[in-house]
PDB file of N, CA and C in Angstrom:
ATOM      1  N   UNK A  26      -4.621 -17.959  -2.198  1.00 57.00           N
ATOM      2  CA  UNK A  26      -5.242 -16.678  -1.820  1.00 57.00           C
ATOM      3  C   UNK A  26      -4.456 -16.032  -0.670  1.00 57.00           C
ATOM      4  N   UNK A  27      -3.965 -16.846   0.233  1.00 75.00           N
ATOM      5  CA  UNK A  27      -3.225 -16.313   1.385  1.00 75.00           C
ATOM      6  C   UNK A  27      -1.972 -15.558   0.953  1.00 75.00           C
ATOM      7  N   UNK A  28      -1.036 -16.290   0.330  1.00 78.00           N
ATOM      8  CA  UNK A  28       0.236 -15.650  -0.084  1.00 78.00           C
ATOM      9  C   UNK A  28       0.007 -14.493  -1.044  1.00 78.00           C
ATOM     10  N   UNK A  29      -0.975 -14.631  -1.910  1.00 83.00           N
ATOM     11  CA  UNK A  29      -1.239 -13.562  -2.879  1.00 83.00           C
ATOM     12  C   UNK A  29      -1.672 -12.301  -2.143  1.00 83.00           C
ATOM     13  N   UNK A  30      -2.529 -12.482  -1.166  1.00 82.00           N
ATOM     14  CA  UNK A  30      -3.018 -11.329  -0.412  1.00 82.00           C
ATOM     15  C   UNK A  30      -1.850 -10.687   0.351  1.00 82.00           C
ATOM     16  N   UNK A  31      -0.972 -11.516   0.883  1.00 80.00           N
ATOM     17  CA  UNK A  31       0.180 -10.998   1.615  1.00 80.00           C
ATOM     18  C   UNK A  31       1.034 -10.146   0.683  1.00 80.00           C
ATOM     19  N   UNK A  32       1.249 -10.636  -0.526  1.00 79.00           N
ATOM     20  CA  UNK A  32       2.052  -9.886  -1.499  1.00 79.00           C
ATOM     21  C   UNK A  32       1.403  -8.548  -1.800  1.00 79.00           C
ATOM     22  N   UNK A  33       0.095  -8.565  -1.991  1.00 79.00           N
ATOM     23  CA  UNK A  33      -0.623  -7.324  -2.310  1.00 79.00           C
ATOM     24  C   UNK A  33      -0.506  -6.348  -1.145  1.00 79.00           C
ATOM     25  N   UNK A  34      -0.699  -6.870   0.074  1.00 81.00           N
ATOM     26  CA  UNK A  34      -0.616  -5.997   1.253  1.00 81.00           C
ATOM     27  C   UNK A  34       0.779  -5.408   1.388  1.00 81.00           C
ATOM     28  N   UNK A  35       1.784  -6.228   1.135  1.00 79.00           N
ATOM     29  CA  UNK A  35       3.164  -5.747   1.262  1.00 79.00           C
ATOM     30  C   UNK A  35       3.448  -4.662   0.237  1.00 79.00           C
ATOM     31  N   UNK A  36       3.080  -4.925  -1.009  1.00 75.00           N
ATOM     32  CA  UNK A  36       3.337  -3.938  -2.061  1.00 75.00           C
ATOM     33  C   UNK A  36       2.573  -2.659  -1.764  1.00 75.00           C
ATOM     34  N   UNK A  37       1.378  -2.826  -1.207  1.00 74.00           N
ATOM     35  CA  UNK A  37       0.558  -1.642  -0.904  1.00 74.00           C
ATOM     36  C   UNK A  37       1.230  -0.823   0.201  1.00 74.00           C
ATOM     37  N   UNK A  38       1.686  -1.491   1.251  1.00 70.00           N
ATOM     38  CA  UNK A  38       2.313  -0.775   2.357  1.00 70.00           C
ATOM     39  C   UNK A  38       3.593  -0.086   1.881  1.00 70.00           C
ATOM     40  N   UNK A  39       4.349  -0.779   1.062  1.00 69.00           N
ATOM     41  CA  UNK A  39       5.599  -0.192   0.539  1.00 69.00           C
ATOM     42  C   UNK A  39       5.277   1.035  -0.294  1.00 69.00           C
ATOM     43  N   UNK A  40       4.209   0.923  -1.078  1.00 66.00           N
ATOM     44  CA  UNK A  40       3.825   2.060  -1.932  1.00 66.00           C
ATOM     45  C   UNK A  40       3.432   3.249  -1.055  1.00 66.00           C
ATOM     46  N   UNK A  41       2.666   2.981  -0.010  1.00 63.00           N
ATOM     47  CA  UNK A  41       2.221   4.060   0.876  1.00 63.00           C
ATOM     48  C   UNK A  41       3.422   4.701   1.574  1.00 63.00           C
ATOM     49  N   UNK A  42       4.388   3.873   1.943  1.00 65.00           N
ATOM     50  CA  UNK A  42       5.563   4.409   2.635  1.00 65.00           C
ATOM     51  C   UNK A  42       6.426   5.217   1.675  1.00 65.00           C
ATOM     52  N   UNK A  43       6.488   4.758   0.436  1.00 65.00           N
ATOM     53  CA  UNK A  43       7.331   5.444  -0.546  1.00 65.00           C
ATOM     54  C   UNK A  43       6.701   6.785  -0.927  1.00 65.00           C
ATOM     55  N   UNK A  44       5.409   6.766  -1.160  1.00 64.00           N
ATOM     56  CA  UNK A  44       4.735   7.996  -1.584  1.00 64.00           C
ATOM     57  C   UNK A  44       4.161   8.712  -0.361  1.00 64.00           C
ATOM     58  N   UNK A  45       4.597   9.930  -0.118  1.00 65.00           N
ATOM     59  CA  UNK A  45       4.091  10.697   1.019  1.00 65.00           C
ATOM     60  C   UNK A  45       2.606  10.968   0.861  1.00 65.00           C
ATOM     61  N   UNK A  46       1.876  10.878   1.962  1.00 65.00           N
ATOM     62  CA  UNK A  46       0.425  11.112   1.895  1.00 65.00           C
ATOM     63  C   UNK A  46       0.140  12.599   1.736  1.00 65.00           C
ATOM     64  N   UNK A  47      -0.657  12.915   0.742  1.00 68.00           N
ATOM     65  CA  UNK A  47      -0.997  14.317   0.491  1.00 68.00           C
ATOM     66  C   UNK A  47      -2.432  14.575   0.942  1.00 68.00           C
ATOM     67  N   UNK A  48      -2.642  15.584   1.774  1.00 68.00           N
ATOM     68  CA  UNK A  48      -3.988  15.902   2.252  1.00 68.00           C
ATOM     69  C   UNK A  48      -4.931  16.203   1.096  1.00 68.00           C
ATOM     70  N   UNK A  49      -6.063  15.487   1.064  1.00 69.00           N
ATOM     71  CA  UNK A  49      -7.006  15.729  -0.023  1.00 69.00           C
ATOM     72  C   UNK A  49      -7.158  14.492  -0.887  1.00 69.00           C
ATOM     73  N   UNK A  50      -6.103  13.655  -0.928  1.00 60.00           N
ATOM     74  CA  UNK A  50      -6.181  12.429  -1.732  1.00 60.00           C
ATOM     75  C   UNK A  50      -6.737  11.297  -0.892  1.00 60.00           C
ATOM     76  N   UNK A  51      -7.416  10.372  -1.538  1.00 57.00           N
ATOM     77  CA  UNK A  51      -7.988   9.242  -0.808  1.00 57.00           C
ATOM     78  C   UNK A  51      -6.873   8.297  -0.373  1.00 57.00           C
ATOM     79  N   UNK A  52      -6.975   7.746   0.818  1.00 56.00           N
ATOM     80  CA  UNK A  52      -5.932   6.862   1.362  1.00 56.00           C
ATOM     81  C   UNK A  52      -5.816   5.567   0.560  1.00 56.00           C
TER      82      UNK A  52
END
């Protein structure tokens, strides 16, 4: 569960960094 969660968090952060946040969309 630990490493899996880390992978998910990393992929999520990378996705957020790659895709610019657009006002109006849920974070």
